[in-house]
Coordinates of C-alpha atoms in Angstrom, one line a residue:
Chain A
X1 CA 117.8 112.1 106.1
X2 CA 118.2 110.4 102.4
X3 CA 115.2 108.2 101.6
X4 CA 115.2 105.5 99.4
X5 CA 117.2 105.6 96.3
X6 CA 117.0 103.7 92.9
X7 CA 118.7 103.5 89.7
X8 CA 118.4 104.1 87.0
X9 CA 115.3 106.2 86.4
X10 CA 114.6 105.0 83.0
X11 CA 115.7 101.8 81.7
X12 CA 115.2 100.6 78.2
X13 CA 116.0 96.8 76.8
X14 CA 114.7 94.8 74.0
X15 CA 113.4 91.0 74.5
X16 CA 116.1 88.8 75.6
X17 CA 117.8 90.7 77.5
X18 CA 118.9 91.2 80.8
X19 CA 117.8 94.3 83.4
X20 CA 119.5 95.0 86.6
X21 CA 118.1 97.7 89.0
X22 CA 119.7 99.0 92.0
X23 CA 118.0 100.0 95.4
X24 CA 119.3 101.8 98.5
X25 CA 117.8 101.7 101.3
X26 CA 117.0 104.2 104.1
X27 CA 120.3 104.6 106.3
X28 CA 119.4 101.7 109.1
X29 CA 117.0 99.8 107.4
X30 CA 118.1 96.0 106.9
X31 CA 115.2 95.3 104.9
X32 CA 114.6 95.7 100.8
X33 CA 111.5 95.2 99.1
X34 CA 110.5 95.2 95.2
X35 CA 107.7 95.7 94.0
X36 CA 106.1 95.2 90.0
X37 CA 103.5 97.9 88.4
X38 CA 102.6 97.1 85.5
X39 CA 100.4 99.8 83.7
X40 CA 96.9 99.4 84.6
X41 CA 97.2 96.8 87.3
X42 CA 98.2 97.0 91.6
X43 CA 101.9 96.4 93.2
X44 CA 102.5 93.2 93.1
X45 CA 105.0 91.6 95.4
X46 CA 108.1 90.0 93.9
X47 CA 111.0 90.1 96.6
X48 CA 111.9 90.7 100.5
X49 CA 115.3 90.5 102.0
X50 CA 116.6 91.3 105.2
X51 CA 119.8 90.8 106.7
X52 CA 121.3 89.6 103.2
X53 CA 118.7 86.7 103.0
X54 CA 115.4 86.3 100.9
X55 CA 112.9 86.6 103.5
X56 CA 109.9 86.1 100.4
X57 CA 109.0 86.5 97.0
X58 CA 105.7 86.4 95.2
X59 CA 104.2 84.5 92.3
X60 CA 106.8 85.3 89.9
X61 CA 109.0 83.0 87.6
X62 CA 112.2 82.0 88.7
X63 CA 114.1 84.7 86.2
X64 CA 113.3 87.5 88.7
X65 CA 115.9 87.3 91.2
X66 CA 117.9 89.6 93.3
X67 CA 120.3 90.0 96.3
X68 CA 121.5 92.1 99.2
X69 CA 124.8 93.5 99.9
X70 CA 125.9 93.6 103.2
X71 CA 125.5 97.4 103.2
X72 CA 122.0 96.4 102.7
X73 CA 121.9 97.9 99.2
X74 CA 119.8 95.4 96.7
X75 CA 120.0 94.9 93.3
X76 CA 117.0 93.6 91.0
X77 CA 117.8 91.3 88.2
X78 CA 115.3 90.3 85.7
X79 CA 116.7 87.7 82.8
X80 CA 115.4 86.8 79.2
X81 CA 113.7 90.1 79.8
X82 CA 109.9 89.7 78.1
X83 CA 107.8 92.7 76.7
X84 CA 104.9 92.3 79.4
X85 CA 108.0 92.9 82.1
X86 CA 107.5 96.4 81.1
X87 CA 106.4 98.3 84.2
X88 CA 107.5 100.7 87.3
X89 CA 109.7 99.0 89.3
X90 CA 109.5 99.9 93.3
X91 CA 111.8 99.6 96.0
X92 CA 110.8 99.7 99.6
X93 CA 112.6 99.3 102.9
X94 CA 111.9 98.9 106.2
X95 CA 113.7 98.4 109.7
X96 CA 114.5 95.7 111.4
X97 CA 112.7 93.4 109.1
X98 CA 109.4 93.3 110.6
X99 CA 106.3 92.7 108.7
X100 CA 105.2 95.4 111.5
X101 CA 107.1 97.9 110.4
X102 CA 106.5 100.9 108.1
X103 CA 107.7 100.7 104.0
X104 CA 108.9 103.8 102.7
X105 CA 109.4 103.6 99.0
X106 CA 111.6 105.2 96.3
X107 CA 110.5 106.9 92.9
X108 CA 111.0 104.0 90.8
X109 CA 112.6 102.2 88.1
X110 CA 110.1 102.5 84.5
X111 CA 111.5 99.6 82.5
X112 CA 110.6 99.7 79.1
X113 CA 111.4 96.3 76.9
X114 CA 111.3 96.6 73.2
Chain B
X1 CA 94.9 84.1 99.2
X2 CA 94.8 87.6 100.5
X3 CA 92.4 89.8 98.0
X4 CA 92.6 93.4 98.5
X5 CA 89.7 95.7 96.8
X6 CA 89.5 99.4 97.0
X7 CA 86.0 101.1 96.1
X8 CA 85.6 103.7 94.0
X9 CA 88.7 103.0 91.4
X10 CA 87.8 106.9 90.9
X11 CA 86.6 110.0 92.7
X12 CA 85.9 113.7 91.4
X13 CA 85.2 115.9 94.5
X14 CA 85.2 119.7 94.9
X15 CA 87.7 121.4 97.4
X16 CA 86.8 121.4 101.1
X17 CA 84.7 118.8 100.6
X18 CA 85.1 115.5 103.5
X19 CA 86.1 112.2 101.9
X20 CA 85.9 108.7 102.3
X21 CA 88.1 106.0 100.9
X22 CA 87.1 102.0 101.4
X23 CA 89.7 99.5 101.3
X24 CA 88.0 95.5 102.1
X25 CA 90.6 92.7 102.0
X26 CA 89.4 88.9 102.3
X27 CA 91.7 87.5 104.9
X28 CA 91.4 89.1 108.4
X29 CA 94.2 87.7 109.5
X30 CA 96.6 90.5 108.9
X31 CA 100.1 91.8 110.8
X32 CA 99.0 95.7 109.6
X33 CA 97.4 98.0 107.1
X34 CA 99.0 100.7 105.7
X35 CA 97.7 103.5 103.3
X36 CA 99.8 105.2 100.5
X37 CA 99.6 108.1 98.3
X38 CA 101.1 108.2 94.5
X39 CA 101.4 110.7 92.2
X40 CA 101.4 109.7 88.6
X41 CA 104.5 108.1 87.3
X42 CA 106.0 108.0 90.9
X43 CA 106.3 106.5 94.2
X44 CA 104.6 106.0 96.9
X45 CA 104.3 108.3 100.0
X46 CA 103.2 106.0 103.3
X47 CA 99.9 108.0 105.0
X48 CA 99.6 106.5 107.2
X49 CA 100.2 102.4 109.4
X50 CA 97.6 100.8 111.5
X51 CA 98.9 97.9 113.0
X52 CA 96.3 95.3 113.4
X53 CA 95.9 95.6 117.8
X54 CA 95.1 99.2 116.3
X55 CA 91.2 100.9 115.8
X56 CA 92.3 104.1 114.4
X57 CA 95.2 106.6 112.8
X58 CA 95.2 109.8 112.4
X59 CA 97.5 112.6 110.9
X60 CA 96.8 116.1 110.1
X61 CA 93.8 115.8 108.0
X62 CA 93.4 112.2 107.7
X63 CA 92.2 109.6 109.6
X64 CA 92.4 105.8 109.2
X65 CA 90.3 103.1 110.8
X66 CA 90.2 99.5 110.6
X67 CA 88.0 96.9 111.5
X68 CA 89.7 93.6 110.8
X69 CA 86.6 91.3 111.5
X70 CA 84.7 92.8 109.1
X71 CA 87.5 93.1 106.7
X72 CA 87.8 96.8 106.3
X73 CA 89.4 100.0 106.7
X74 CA 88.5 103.3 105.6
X75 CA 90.7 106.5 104.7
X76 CA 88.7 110.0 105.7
X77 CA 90.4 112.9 103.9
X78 CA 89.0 116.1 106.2
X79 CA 88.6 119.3 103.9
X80 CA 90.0 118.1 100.9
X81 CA 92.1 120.6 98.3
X82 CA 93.8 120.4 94.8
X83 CA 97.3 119.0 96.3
X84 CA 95.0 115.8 97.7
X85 CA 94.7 114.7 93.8
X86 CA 96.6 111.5 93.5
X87 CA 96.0 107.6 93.7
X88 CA 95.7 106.4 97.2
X89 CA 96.6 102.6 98.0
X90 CA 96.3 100.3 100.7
X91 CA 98.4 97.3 101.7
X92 CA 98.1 94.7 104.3
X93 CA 100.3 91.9 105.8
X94 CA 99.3 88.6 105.8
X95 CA 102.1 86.2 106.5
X96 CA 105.1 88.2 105.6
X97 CA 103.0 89.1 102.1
X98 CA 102.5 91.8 101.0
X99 CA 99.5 92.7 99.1
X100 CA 98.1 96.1 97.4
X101 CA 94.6 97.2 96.5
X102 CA 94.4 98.8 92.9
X103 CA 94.0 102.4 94.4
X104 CA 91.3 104.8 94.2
X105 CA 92.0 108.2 92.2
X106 CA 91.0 111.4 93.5
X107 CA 90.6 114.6 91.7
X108 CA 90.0 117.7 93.9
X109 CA 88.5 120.5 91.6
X110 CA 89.2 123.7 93.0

């Protein structure tokens, strides 16, 4: 069974600009996370959707945003891209949209802003 | 607001030696607690889920535990070796958020 896909691997943008990752999730899972690692600091939550809805989202400013496709892939959009936006980026996803349930993550997105 | 702390940030052991990893959070009120592995640069790979009606995990060599009124769980790594080495993370649940510890990293010198 696949596990949980991102895209791209690398990604490099200079200040101002936009970024737009791309999850998949594990085949039956309804529910995306992201996640933010910034180099020398935890995960921090930034997004949850289930079901094509934003379930959540942590204490991040309105120019992270995202959505879900109804095949339950997600895409992470981050505008007016900033150098301190520089970090892994982490997609999760769990079934059934449970905060009971198990993550599984992928390998990551490093974004790198210039 | 949920605070999640793991103690030590670092750990050098030598193979086959038992270990112990403490994660504390502030909030007892949690939904589960789940412990993660992550090699440099990469992912994370889920250990291991306690859900909070739960005392204990365990797989293979590891064992979890957690004790919500105190605010603590602990990972115990059985015989450690060389392939253990990586940063190990715990989340918990607290009202559908989602909150990580800053990990502890483990060398195992063979």
């Amino acid at each position: 069974e696949a596990g949980v896909t991102q895209s791209p691997t690398h990604l490099i943008k200079t200040r101002g600009q936009q970024a737009t990752l791309r999850c998949s999730p594990i085949s039956g899972h309804t529910s995306v996370y992201w996640y933010q690692q910034a180099l020398g600091l935890g995960l921090q939550f930034l997004l949850w959707y289930d079901e094509g809805e934003e379930r959540n989202r942590g204490n991040f400013p309105p120019r992270f945003s995202g959505r879900q496709f109804p095949n339950y892939s997600s895409e992470l959009n981050v505008n007016a891209l900033e150098l301190e936006d520089s970090a892994l980026y982490l997609c999760a996803s769990s079934n059934q949209g449970s905060s009971y349930n198990e993550q599984f993550f992928g390998p990551g997105t490093r974004l790198t802003v210039l | 607001k949920q605070e999640v702390t793991q103690i030590p940030a670092a750990l050098s052991v030598p193979e086959g030696e038992n270990l112990v990893l403490n994660c504390s959070f502030t909030d007892s009120a949690i939904y589960n607690l789940q412990w993660f592995r992550q090699d440099p640069g990469k992912g994370l790979t889920s250990l291991l889920l306690i859900q909070s009606s739960q005392r204990e995990q365990t797989s293979g060599r590891l064992n979890a535990s957690l004790d919500k009124s105190s605010g603590r769980s602990t990972l115990y790594i059985a015989a450690s070796q060389p392939g253990d080495s990586a940063t190990y993370l715990c989340a918990v649940v607290t009202g559908n958020q989602f909150y990580f510890g800053t990990g502890t990293s483990l060398t195992v010198i063979p």
